[in-house]
PDB file of C-alpha atoms in Angstrom:
ATOM      1  CA  UNK A 468       0.000   0.000   0.000  1.00 82.00           C
ATOM      2  CA  UNK A 469       2.849   2.389   0.818  1.00 83.00           C
ATOM      3  CA  UNK A 470       4.513   1.774  -2.541  1.00 89.00           C
ATOM      4  CA  UNK A 471       1.217   2.124  -4.411  1.00 90.00           C
ATOM      5  CA  UNK A 472       0.445   5.387  -2.618  1.00 92.00           C
ATOM      6  CA  UNK A 473       3.900   6.728  -3.467  1.00 92.00           C
ATOM      7  CA  UNK A 474       3.407   5.942  -7.153  1.00 92.00           C
ATOM      8  CA  UNK A 475      -0.030   7.588  -7.127  1.00 93.00           C
ATOM      9  CA  UNK A 476       1.376  10.775  -5.579  1.00 93.00           C
ATOM     10  CA  UNK A 477       4.279  10.801  -8.065  1.00 93.00           C
ATOM     11  CA  UNK A 478       1.903  10.323 -10.986  1.00 93.00           C
ATOM     12  CA  UNK A 479      -0.274  13.228  -9.830  1.00 94.00           C
ATOM     13  CA  UNK A 480       2.747  15.492  -9.383  1.00 93.00           C
ATOM     14  CA  UNK A 481       4.120  14.468 -12.783  1.00 91.00           C
ATOM     15  CA  UNK A 482       0.777  15.186 -14.420  1.00 91.00           C
ATOM     16  CA  UNK A 483       0.568  18.638 -12.833  1.00 91.00           C
ATOM     17  CA  UNK A 484       4.127  19.379 -13.981  1.00 89.00           C
ATOM     18  CA  UNK A 485       3.650  18.215 -17.571  1.00 89.00           C
ATOM     19  CA  UNK A 486       0.104  19.530 -18.101  1.00 92.00           C
ATOM     20  CA  UNK A 487       1.103  23.188 -18.806  1.00 89.00           C
ATOM     21  CA  UNK A 488       3.503  21.972 -21.509  1.00 89.00           C
ATOM     22  CA  UNK A 489       0.801  19.750 -22.987  1.00 91.00           C
ATOM     23  CA  UNK A 490      -1.705  22.614 -22.907  1.00 91.00           C
ATOM     24  CA  UNK A 491       0.821  24.874 -24.643  1.00 91.00           C
ATOM     25  CA  UNK A 492       1.355  22.234 -27.346  1.00 91.00           C
ATOM     26  CA  UNK A 493      -2.389  21.864 -27.853  1.00 92.00           C
ATOM     27  CA  UNK A 494      -2.812  25.635 -28.060  1.00 91.00           C
ATOM     28  CA  UNK A 495      -0.051  25.919 -30.673  1.00 92.00           C
ATOM     29  CA  UNK A 496      -1.871  23.452 -32.940  1.00 93.00           C
ATOM     30  CA  UNK A 497      -5.348  24.953 -32.601  1.00 92.00           C
ATOM     31  CA  UNK A 498      -6.990  28.229 -33.707  1.00 92.00           C
ATOM     32  CA  UNK A 499      -7.503  31.009 -31.193  1.00 89.00           C
ATOM     33  CA  UNK A 500     -11.191  30.264 -30.628  1.00 90.00           C
ATOM     34  CA  UNK A 501     -10.428  26.664 -29.633  1.00 90.00           C
ATOM     35  CA  UNK A 502      -7.728  27.823 -27.216  1.00 89.00           C
ATOM     36  CA  UNK A 503     -10.229  30.182 -25.587  1.00 88.00           C
ATOM     37  CA  UNK A 504     -12.706  27.313 -25.293  1.00 88.00           C
ATOM     38  CA  UNK A 505     -10.045  25.233 -23.555  1.00 85.00           C
ATOM     39  CA  UNK A 506      -9.655  22.479 -26.135  1.00 87.00           C
ATOM     40  CA  UNK A 507      -7.269  19.841 -24.777  1.00 88.00           C
ATOM     41  CA  UNK A 508      -6.721  17.832 -27.956  1.00 90.00           C
ATOM     42  CA  UNK A 509      -3.967  18.668 -30.480  1.00 89.00           C
ATOM     43  CA  UNK A 510      -5.345  20.082 -33.710  1.00 88.00           C
ATOM     44  CA  UNK A 511      -4.158  20.626 -37.263  1.00 89.00           C
ATOM     45  CA  UNK A 512      -3.752  24.411 -37.203  1.00 91.00           C
ATOM     46  CA  UNK A 513      -0.008  24.466 -36.506  1.00 91.00           C
ATOM     47  CA  UNK A 514       1.051  25.509 -40.019  1.00 93.00           C
ATOM     48  CA  UNK A 515      -1.501  28.343 -40.138  1.00 92.00           C
ATOM     49  CA  UNK A 516      -0.333  29.638 -36.753  1.00 92.00           C
ATOM     50  CA  UNK A 517       3.269  29.513 -37.935  1.00 93.00           C
ATOM     51  CA  UNK A 518       2.456  31.423 -41.133  1.00 92.00           C
ATOM     52  CA  UNK A 519       0.660  34.092 -39.113  1.00 90.00           C
ATOM     53  CA  UNK A 520       3.571  34.315 -36.680  1.00 91.00           C
ATOM     54  CA  UNK A 521       6.245  34.876 -39.338  1.00 91.00           C
ATOM     55  CA  UNK A 522       3.945  37.292 -41.159  1.00 89.00           C
ATOM     56  CA  UNK A 523       3.519  39.650 -38.201  1.00 87.00           C
ATOM     57  CA  UNK A 524       6.828  39.080 -36.356  1.00 88.00           C
ATOM     58  CA  UNK A 525      10.466  38.771 -37.399  1.00 91.00           C
ATOM     59  CA  UNK A 526      10.924  35.295 -35.938  1.00 91.00           C
ATOM     60  CA  UNK A 527      14.259  34.566 -37.610  1.00 92.00           C
ATOM     61  CA  UNK A 528      15.924  37.735 -36.312  1.00 93.00           C
ATOM     62  CA  UNK A 529      14.534  37.159 -32.813  1.00 93.00           C
ATOM     63  CA  UNK A 530      15.909  33.612 -32.735  1.00 94.00           C
ATOM     64  CA  UNK A 531      19.297  34.734 -34.062  1.00 95.00           C
ATOM     65  CA  UNK A 532      19.571  37.573 -31.525  1.00 93.00           C
ATOM     66  CA  UNK A 533      18.534  35.355 -28.628  1.00 94.00           C
ATOM     67  CA  UNK A 534      20.993  32.593 -29.546  1.00 95.00           C
ATOM     68  CA  UNK A 535      23.822  35.071 -30.126  1.00 93.00           C
ATOM     69  CA  UNK A 536      23.224  36.958 -26.880  1.00 93.00           C
ATOM     70  CA  UNK A 537      22.744  33.808 -24.802  1.00 94.00           C
ATOM     71  CA  UNK A 538      25.831  32.049 -26.168  1.00 94.00           C
ATOM     72  CA  UNK A 539      28.078  35.086 -25.713  1.00 94.00           C
ATOM     73  CA  UNK A 540      26.817  35.758 -22.195  1.00 94.00           C
ATOM     74  CA  UNK A 541      27.199  32.076 -21.278  1.00 94.00           C
ATOM     75  CA  UNK A 542      30.743  31.895 -22.658  1.00 94.00           C
ATOM     76  CA  UNK A 543      31.994  35.021 -20.883  1.00 95.00           C
ATOM     77  CA  UNK A 544      30.154  34.171 -17.656  1.00 94.00           C
ATOM     78  CA  UNK A 545      31.727  30.716 -17.429  1.00 93.00           C
ATOM     79  CA  UNK A 546      35.190  32.097 -18.099  1.00 93.00           C
ATOM     80  CA  UNK A 547      35.078  35.109 -15.761  1.00 93.00           C
ATOM     81  CA  UNK A 548      33.152  33.539 -12.869  1.00 92.00           C
ATOM     82  CA  UNK A 549      35.203  30.335 -12.899  1.00 92.00           C
ATOM     83  CA  UNK A 550      38.466  32.305 -12.770  1.00 92.00           C
ATOM     84  CA  UNK A 551      37.055  34.457  -9.960  1.00 91.00           C
ATOM     85  CA  UNK A 552      35.802  31.460  -7.946  1.00 91.00           C
ATOM     86  CA  UNK A 553      39.082  29.625  -8.456  1.00 91.00           C
ATOM     87  CA  UNK A 554      41.064  32.677  -7.338  1.00 89.00           C
ATOM     88  CA  UNK A 555      38.925  33.239  -4.254  1.00 90.00           C
ATOM     89  CA  UNK A 556      39.591  29.698  -3.030  1.00 87.00           C
ATOM     90  CA  UNK A 557      43.106  28.823  -4.236  1.00 87.00           C
ATOM     91  CA  UNK A 558      44.662  32.190  -3.317  1.00 86.00           C
ATOM     92  CA  UNK A 559      42.740  32.441  -0.081  1.00 80.00           C
ATOM     93  CA  UNK A 560      43.137  35.205   2.502  1.00 81.00           C
ATOM     94  CA  UNK A 561      40.951  37.233   4.889  1.00 82.00           C
ATOM     95  CA  UNK A 562      40.599  40.129   2.456  1.00 82.00           C
ATOM     96  CA  UNK A 563      39.072  37.863  -0.163  1.00 81.00           C
ATOM     97  CA  UNK A 564      36.643  36.501   2.463  1.00 82.00           C
ATOM     98  CA  UNK A 565      35.450  40.039   3.179  1.00 87.00           C
ATOM     99  CA  UNK A 566      35.066  40.765  -0.530  1.00 87.00           C
ATOM    100  CA  UNK A 567      33.149  37.510  -1.033  1.00 85.00           C
ATOM    101  CA  UNK A 568      30.804  38.445   1.828  1.00 86.00           C
ATOM    102  CA  UNK A 569      30.102  41.770   0.122  1.00 87.00           C
ATOM    103  CA  UNK A 570      29.364  39.959  -3.141  1.00 85.00           C
ATOM    104  CA  UNK A 571      26.959  37.614  -1.370  1.00 84.00           C
ATOM    105  CA  UNK A 572      25.185  40.579   0.212  1.00 85.00           C
ATOM    106  CA  UNK A 573      24.712  41.971  -3.294  1.00 82.00           C
ATOM    107  CA  UNK A 574      22.588  38.911  -4.100  1.00 82.00           C
ATOM    108  CA  UNK A 575      19.900  40.328  -1.796  1.00 84.00           C
ATOM    109  CA  UNK A 576      19.402  43.365  -4.060  1.00 84.00           C
ATOM    110  CA  UNK A 577      16.740  42.804  -6.738  1.00 85.00           C
ATOM    111  CA  UNK A 578      17.672  43.765 -10.266  1.00 85.00           C
ATOM    112  CA  UNK A 579      14.918  46.389 -10.423  1.00 85.00           C
ATOM    113  CA  UNK A 580      16.810  48.324  -7.729  1.00 86.00           C
ATOM    114  CA  UNK A 581      19.925  48.399  -9.935  1.00 87.00           C
ATOM    115  CA  UNK A 582      18.196  48.870 -13.269  1.00 89.00           C
ATOM    116  CA  UNK A 583      17.877  52.678 -13.259  1.00 89.00           C
ATOM    117  CA  UNK A 584      21.470  53.358 -12.037  1.00 91.00           C
ATOM    118  CA  UNK A 585      22.801  50.899 -14.624  1.00 91.00           C
ATOM    119  CA  UNK A 586      20.849  52.523 -17.442  1.00 92.00           C
ATOM    120  CA  UNK A 587      21.967  56.019 -16.424  1.00 93.00           C
ATOM    121  CA  UNK A 588      25.576  54.843 -16.248  1.00 92.00           C
ATOM    122  CA  UNK A 589      25.552  53.140 -19.658  1.00 92.00           C
ATOM    123  CA  UNK A 590      23.637  56.062 -21.162  1.00 91.00           C
ATOM    124  CA  UNK A 591      26.293  58.516 -19.901  1.00 92.00           C
ATOM    125  CA  UNK A 592      28.962  56.319 -21.481  1.00 91.00           C
ATOM    126  CA  UNK A 593      27.107  56.217 -24.803  1.00 89.00           C
ATOM    127  CA  UNK A 594      26.672  52.443 -24.648  1.00 89.00           C
ATOM    128  CA  UNK A 595      22.909  52.191 -25.179  1.00 88.00           C
ATOM    129  CA  UNK A 596      22.020  49.715 -27.966  1.00 88.00           C
ATOM    130  CA  UNK A 597      25.368  47.927 -27.657  1.00 87.00           C
ATOM    131  CA  UNK A 598      26.247  44.317 -26.869  1.00 85.00           C
ATOM    132  CA  UNK A 599      28.608  45.413 -24.105  1.00 87.00           C
ATOM    133  CA  UNK A 600      25.828  47.165 -22.197  1.00 90.00           C
ATOM    134  CA  UNK A 601      23.695  44.042 -22.533  1.00 90.00           C
ATOM    135  CA  UNK A 602      26.379  41.614 -21.372  1.00 90.00           C
ATOM    136  CA  UNK A 603      28.329  43.466 -18.680  1.00 89.00           C
ATOM    137  CA  UNK A 604      25.647  43.280 -15.919  1.00 89.00           C
ATOM    138  CA  UNK A 605      25.210  39.542 -16.576  1.00 87.00           C
ATOM    139  CA  UNK A 606      28.662  38.043 -17.090  1.00 88.00           C
ATOM    140  CA  UNK A 607      29.777  38.265 -13.461  1.00 86.00           C
ATOM    141  CA  UNK A 608      27.193  37.256 -10.870  1.00 87.00           C
ATOM    142  CA  UNK A 609      27.722  36.484  -7.155  1.00 88.00           C
ATOM    143  CA  UNK A 610      25.872  33.176  -7.470  1.00 89.00           C
ATOM    144  CA  UNK A 611      28.144  31.866 -10.228  1.00 91.00           C
ATOM    145  CA  UNK A 612      31.282  33.003  -8.403  1.00 91.00           C
ATOM    146  CA  UNK A 613      30.058  31.256  -5.265  1.00 88.00           C
ATOM    147  CA  UNK A 614      29.254  28.095  -7.257  1.00 88.00           C
ATOM    148  CA  UNK A 615      32.761  27.891  -8.731  1.00 90.00           C
ATOM    149  CA  UNK A 616      34.351  28.754  -5.387  1.00 90.00           C
ATOM    150  CA  UNK A 617      32.518  25.859  -3.746  1.00 87.00           C
ATOM    151  CA  UNK A 618      33.645  23.604  -6.588  1.00 86.00           C
ATOM    152  CA  UNK A 619      37.256  24.765  -6.174  1.00 87.00           C
ATOM    153  CA  UNK A 620      37.136  23.653  -2.529  1.00 86.00           C
ATOM    154  CA  UNK A 621      36.826  20.054  -3.692  1.00 83.00           C
ATOM    155  CA  UNK A 622      39.730  20.431  -6.133  1.00 84.00           C
ATOM    156  CA  UNK A 623      42.671  18.541  -4.547  1.00 83.00           C
ATOM    157  CA  UNK A 624      45.452  20.990  -3.543  1.00 85.00           C
ATOM    158  CA  UNK A 625      48.014  18.210  -4.063  1.00 86.00           C
ATOM    159  CA  UNK A 626      47.350  18.402  -7.801  1.00 86.00           C
ATOM    160  CA  UNK A 627      48.130  22.134  -7.767  1.00 87.00           C
ATOM    161  CA  UNK A 628      51.374  21.585  -5.819  1.00 87.00           C
ATOM    162  CA  UNK A 629      52.454  18.753  -8.114  1.00 89.00           C
ATOM    163  CA  UNK A 630      51.725  20.834 -11.201  1.00 87.00           C
ATOM    164  CA  UNK A 631      53.749  23.729  -9.815  1.00 88.00           C
ATOM    165  CA  UNK A 632      56.678  21.422  -9.140  1.00 88.00           C
ATOM    166  CA  UNK A 633      56.486  20.232 -12.745  1.00 85.00           C
ATOM    167  CA  UNK A 634      56.821  23.850 -13.881  1.00 87.00           C
ATOM    168  CA  UNK A 635      53.234  24.413 -15.033  1.00 86.00           C
ATOM    169  CA  UNK A 636      52.109  28.048 -14.875  1.00 88.00           C
ATOM    170  CA  UNK A 637      49.148  29.182 -12.789  1.00 86.00           C
ATOM    171  CA  UNK A 638      47.002  29.742 -15.895  1.00 89.00           C
ATOM    172  CA  UNK A 639      48.152  26.358 -17.197  1.00 89.00           C
ATOM    173  CA  UNK A 640      46.972  24.728 -13.973  1.00 89.00           C
ATOM    174  CA  UNK A 641      43.594  26.419 -14.342  1.00 90.00           C
ATOM    175  CA  UNK A 642      43.001  25.591 -18.003  1.00 89.00           C
ATOM    176  CA  UNK A 643      44.685  22.158 -18.161  1.00 88.00           C
ATOM    177  CA  UNK A 644      43.936  20.770 -14.704  1.00 87.00           C
ATOM    178  CA  UNK A 645      41.001  22.599 -13.118  1.00 88.00           C
ATOM    179  CA  UNK A 646      38.602  22.959 -16.049  1.00 88.00           C
ATOM    180  CA  UNK A 647      38.710  19.273 -17.184  1.00 87.00           C
ATOM    181  CA  UNK A 648      38.123  18.175 -13.579  1.00 85.00           C
ATOM    182  CA  UNK A 649      35.101  20.437 -13.076  1.00 86.00           C
ATOM    183  CA  UNK A 650      33.059  19.409 -16.122  1.00 85.00           C
ATOM    184  CA  UNK A 651      29.910  18.819 -14.061  1.00 85.00           C
ATOM    185  CA  UNK A 652      30.168  22.247 -12.432  1.00 87.00           C
ATOM    186  CA  UNK A 653      30.605  23.891 -15.825  1.00 90.00           C
ATOM    187  CA  UNK A 654      27.595  21.942 -17.102  1.00 88.00           C
ATOM    188  CA  UNK A 655      25.419  23.183 -14.229  1.00 87.00           C
ATOM    189  CA  UNK A 656      26.654  26.754 -14.633  1.00 90.00           C
ATOM    190  CA  UNK A 657      26.090  26.665 -18.392  1.00 91.00           C
ATOM    191  CA  UNK A 658      22.535  25.411 -17.930  1.00 90.00           C
ATOM    192  CA  UNK A 659      21.601  28.122 -15.427  1.00 90.00           C
ATOM    193  CA  UNK A 660      23.366  30.914 -17.315  1.00 93.00           C
ATOM    194  CA  UNK A 661      21.944  30.026 -20.725  1.00 93.00           C
ATOM    195  CA  UNK A 662      18.407  29.760 -19.357  1.00 92.00           C
ATOM    196  CA  UNK A 663      18.671  33.104 -17.548  1.00 92.00           C
ATOM    197  CA  UNK A 664      20.168  34.823 -20.591  1.00 93.00           C
ATOM    198  CA  UNK A 665      17.592  33.340 -22.955  1.00 94.00           C
ATOM    199  CA  UNK A 666      14.599  34.238 -20.747  1.00 92.00           C
ATOM    200  CA  UNK A 667      15.878  37.696 -19.811  1.00 91.00           C
ATOM    201  CA  UNK A 668      13.325  40.292 -20.899  1.00 91.00           C
ATOM    202  CA  UNK A 669      13.540  43.433 -18.776  1.00 90.00           C
ATOM    203  CA  UNK A 670      17.181  44.503 -19.254  1.00 92.00           C
ATOM    204  CA  UNK A 671      17.353  43.795 -23.038  1.00 92.00           C
ATOM    205  CA  UNK A 672      14.053  45.648 -23.447  1.00 90.00           C
ATOM    206  CA  UNK A 673      15.506  48.710 -21.711  1.00 90.00           C
ATOM    207  CA  UNK A 674      19.050  48.807 -23.076  1.00 91.00           C
ATOM    208  CA  UNK A 675      18.344  47.591 -26.646  1.00 89.00           C
ATOM    209  CA  UNK A 676      15.913  50.105 -28.088  1.00 84.00           C
ATOM    210  CA  UNK A 677      16.113  49.188 -31.775  1.00 86.00           C
ATOM    211  CA  UNK A 678      13.651  46.896 -33.525  1.00 84.00           C
ATOM    212  CA  UNK A 679      16.584  44.985 -35.009  1.00 88.00           C
ATOM    213  CA  UNK A 680      17.618  43.911 -31.480  1.00 89.00           C
ATOM    214  CA  UNK A 681      14.405  42.032 -30.720  1.00 91.00           C
ATOM    215  CA  UNK A 682      14.753  38.790 -28.747  1.00 92.00           C
ATOM    216  CA  UNK A 683      12.350  35.898 -28.264  1.00 93.00           C
ATOM    217  CA  UNK A 684      10.937  37.136 -24.901  1.00 93.00           C
ATOM    218  CA  UNK A 685      10.313  40.523 -26.560  1.00 92.00           C
ATOM    219  CA  UNK A 686       8.613  38.799 -29.478  1.00 92.00           C
ATOM    220  CA  UNK A 687       6.323  36.848 -27.140  1.00 91.00           C
ATOM    221  CA  UNK A 688       5.486  40.081 -25.295  1.00 89.00           C
ATOM    222  CA  UNK A 689       4.611  41.713 -28.622  1.00 88.00           C
ATOM    223  CA  UNK A 690       2.159  38.912 -29.364  1.00 88.00           C
ATOM    224  CA  UNK A 691       0.130  39.893 -26.294  1.00 82.00           C
ATOM    225  CA  UNK A 692      -0.167  43.561 -27.286  1.00 72.00           C
ATOM    226  CA  UNK A 693      -3.047  45.015 -29.257  1.00 66.00           C
ATOM    227  CA  UNK A 694      -6.799  44.963 -28.915  1.00 73.00           C
ATOM    228  CA  UNK A 695      -7.178  41.293 -29.841  1.00 78.00           C
ATOM    229  CA  UNK A 696      -4.829  38.418 -29.126  1.00 84.00           C
ATOM    230  CA  UNK A 697      -4.396  35.409 -31.395  1.00 88.00           C
ATOM    231  CA  UNK A 698      -3.916  32.799 -28.678  1.00 90.00           C
ATOM    232  CA  UNK A 699      -2.951  30.066 -31.114  1.00 91.00           C
ATOM    233  CA  UNK A 700      -0.128  32.197 -32.483  1.00 92.00           C
ATOM    234  CA  UNK A 701       0.792  33.233 -28.927  1.00 91.00           C
ATOM    235  CA  UNK A 702       1.011  29.618 -27.779  1.00 92.00           C
ATOM    236  CA  UNK A 703       3.201  28.760 -30.767  1.00 93.00           C
ATOM    237  CA  UNK A 704       5.522  31.666 -29.961  1.00 92.00           C
ATOM    238  CA  UNK A 705       5.794  30.539 -26.346  1.00 92.00           C
ATOM    239  CA  UNK A 706       6.470  26.965 -27.504  1.00 93.00           C
ATOM    240  CA  UNK A 707       9.287  28.080 -29.823  1.00 93.00           C
ATOM    241  CA  UNK A 708      10.725  30.253 -27.053  1.00 93.00           C
ATOM    242  CA  UNK A 709      10.631  27.341 -24.588  1.00 91.00           C
ATOM    243  CA  UNK A 710      12.212  24.638 -26.755  1.00 91.00           C
ATOM    244  CA  UNK A 711      15.891  25.760 -26.660  1.00 91.00           C
ATOM    245  CA  UNK A 712      16.042  25.975 -22.864  1.00 90.00           C
ATOM    246  CA  UNK A 713      14.210  22.661 -22.506  1.00 88.00           C
ATOM    247  CA  UNK A 714      16.643  20.955 -24.889  1.00 90.00           C
ATOM    248  CA  UNK A 715      19.664  22.429 -23.079  1.00 88.00           C
ATOM    249  CA  UNK A 716      18.352  21.263 -19.719  1.00 85.00           C
ATOM    250  CA  UNK A 717      17.511  17.759 -20.943  1.00 85.00           C
ATOM    251  CA  UNK A 718      20.951  17.365 -22.510  1.00 84.00           C
ATOM    252  CA  UNK A 719      22.801  18.621 -19.421  1.00 81.00           C
ATOM    253  CA  UNK A 720      20.523  17.447 -16.627  1.00 78.00           C
ATOM    254  CA  UNK A 721      23.033  14.897 -15.333  1.00 77.00           C
ATOM    255  CA  UNK A 722      25.850  17.454 -15.267  1.00 74.00           C
ATOM    256  CA  UNK A 723      23.452  19.947 -13.711  1.00 69.00           C
ATOM    257  CA  UNK A 724      22.595  17.598 -10.845  1.00 69.00           C
ATOM    258  CA  UNK A 725      26.226  16.627 -10.264  1.00 70.00           C
ATOM    259  CA  UNK A 726      27.425  20.222 -10.453  1.00 66.00           C
ATOM    260  CA  UNK A 727      24.860  21.565  -8.010  1.00 63.00           C
ATOM    261  CA  UNK A 728      25.664  18.853  -5.481  1.00 61.00           C
ATOM    262  CA  UNK A 729      29.402  19.497  -5.901  1.00 55.00           C
ATOM    263  CA  UNK A 730      30.370  16.113  -7.336  1.00 43.00           C
ATOM    264  CA  UNK A 731      33.880  15.906  -8.800  1.00 44.00           C
ATOM    265  CA  UNK A 732      35.169  13.057 -10.946  1.00 43.00           C
TER     266      UNK A 732
END
């Protein structure tokens, strides 16, 4: 009875978790009127919704901008935060502990509290509508630095000492010894960073003020504007926007779990 009850509870939880995705899929394949009526069976209106979507929105540019921004932010975030976390732990002293405490306190500040000062600063520097203004607030975050610092604590110091005795430089130790050992941590960090960069709406909307800089979250927001909303087209836009992050997570879910728990192989 205990096992049966556990399976029943797990099935209910799984259904509640998967149902929004199923409803989104059904909505993407049905006309707007059927979505409003709450039709829960996939239809045959997917192609018409896609034609309407590419007719009213620049889907290709939005996908290109989102992939470009997310990949660049992910690449620079992994490089900068991993070096910072490694330095905080390997070259440890009391001053770095104080600085790390200040960084952790910064995690308590919501982004909306920093948004106006950041915009005024980048505007004074003439960096509005630039990639640098988009990436700089995102490529170094306290959470990622803390994640890589915790991972560096499990990195055996004997390996560092042996590498130094063999004449390997400090950057050589980092790139040739540390990075290959921390694959799971990099997988977890890449998953979180890519998802945050892909789903980021507020800061790109503020700092990128040209229509050519549209991203997928902006495109989905545009689908909800106007006097009437085509819910079939909206559901298809949300589905397209969701697929890349879902694929990334499914491909890296094992590394994500190992990296979050601090496993090192």
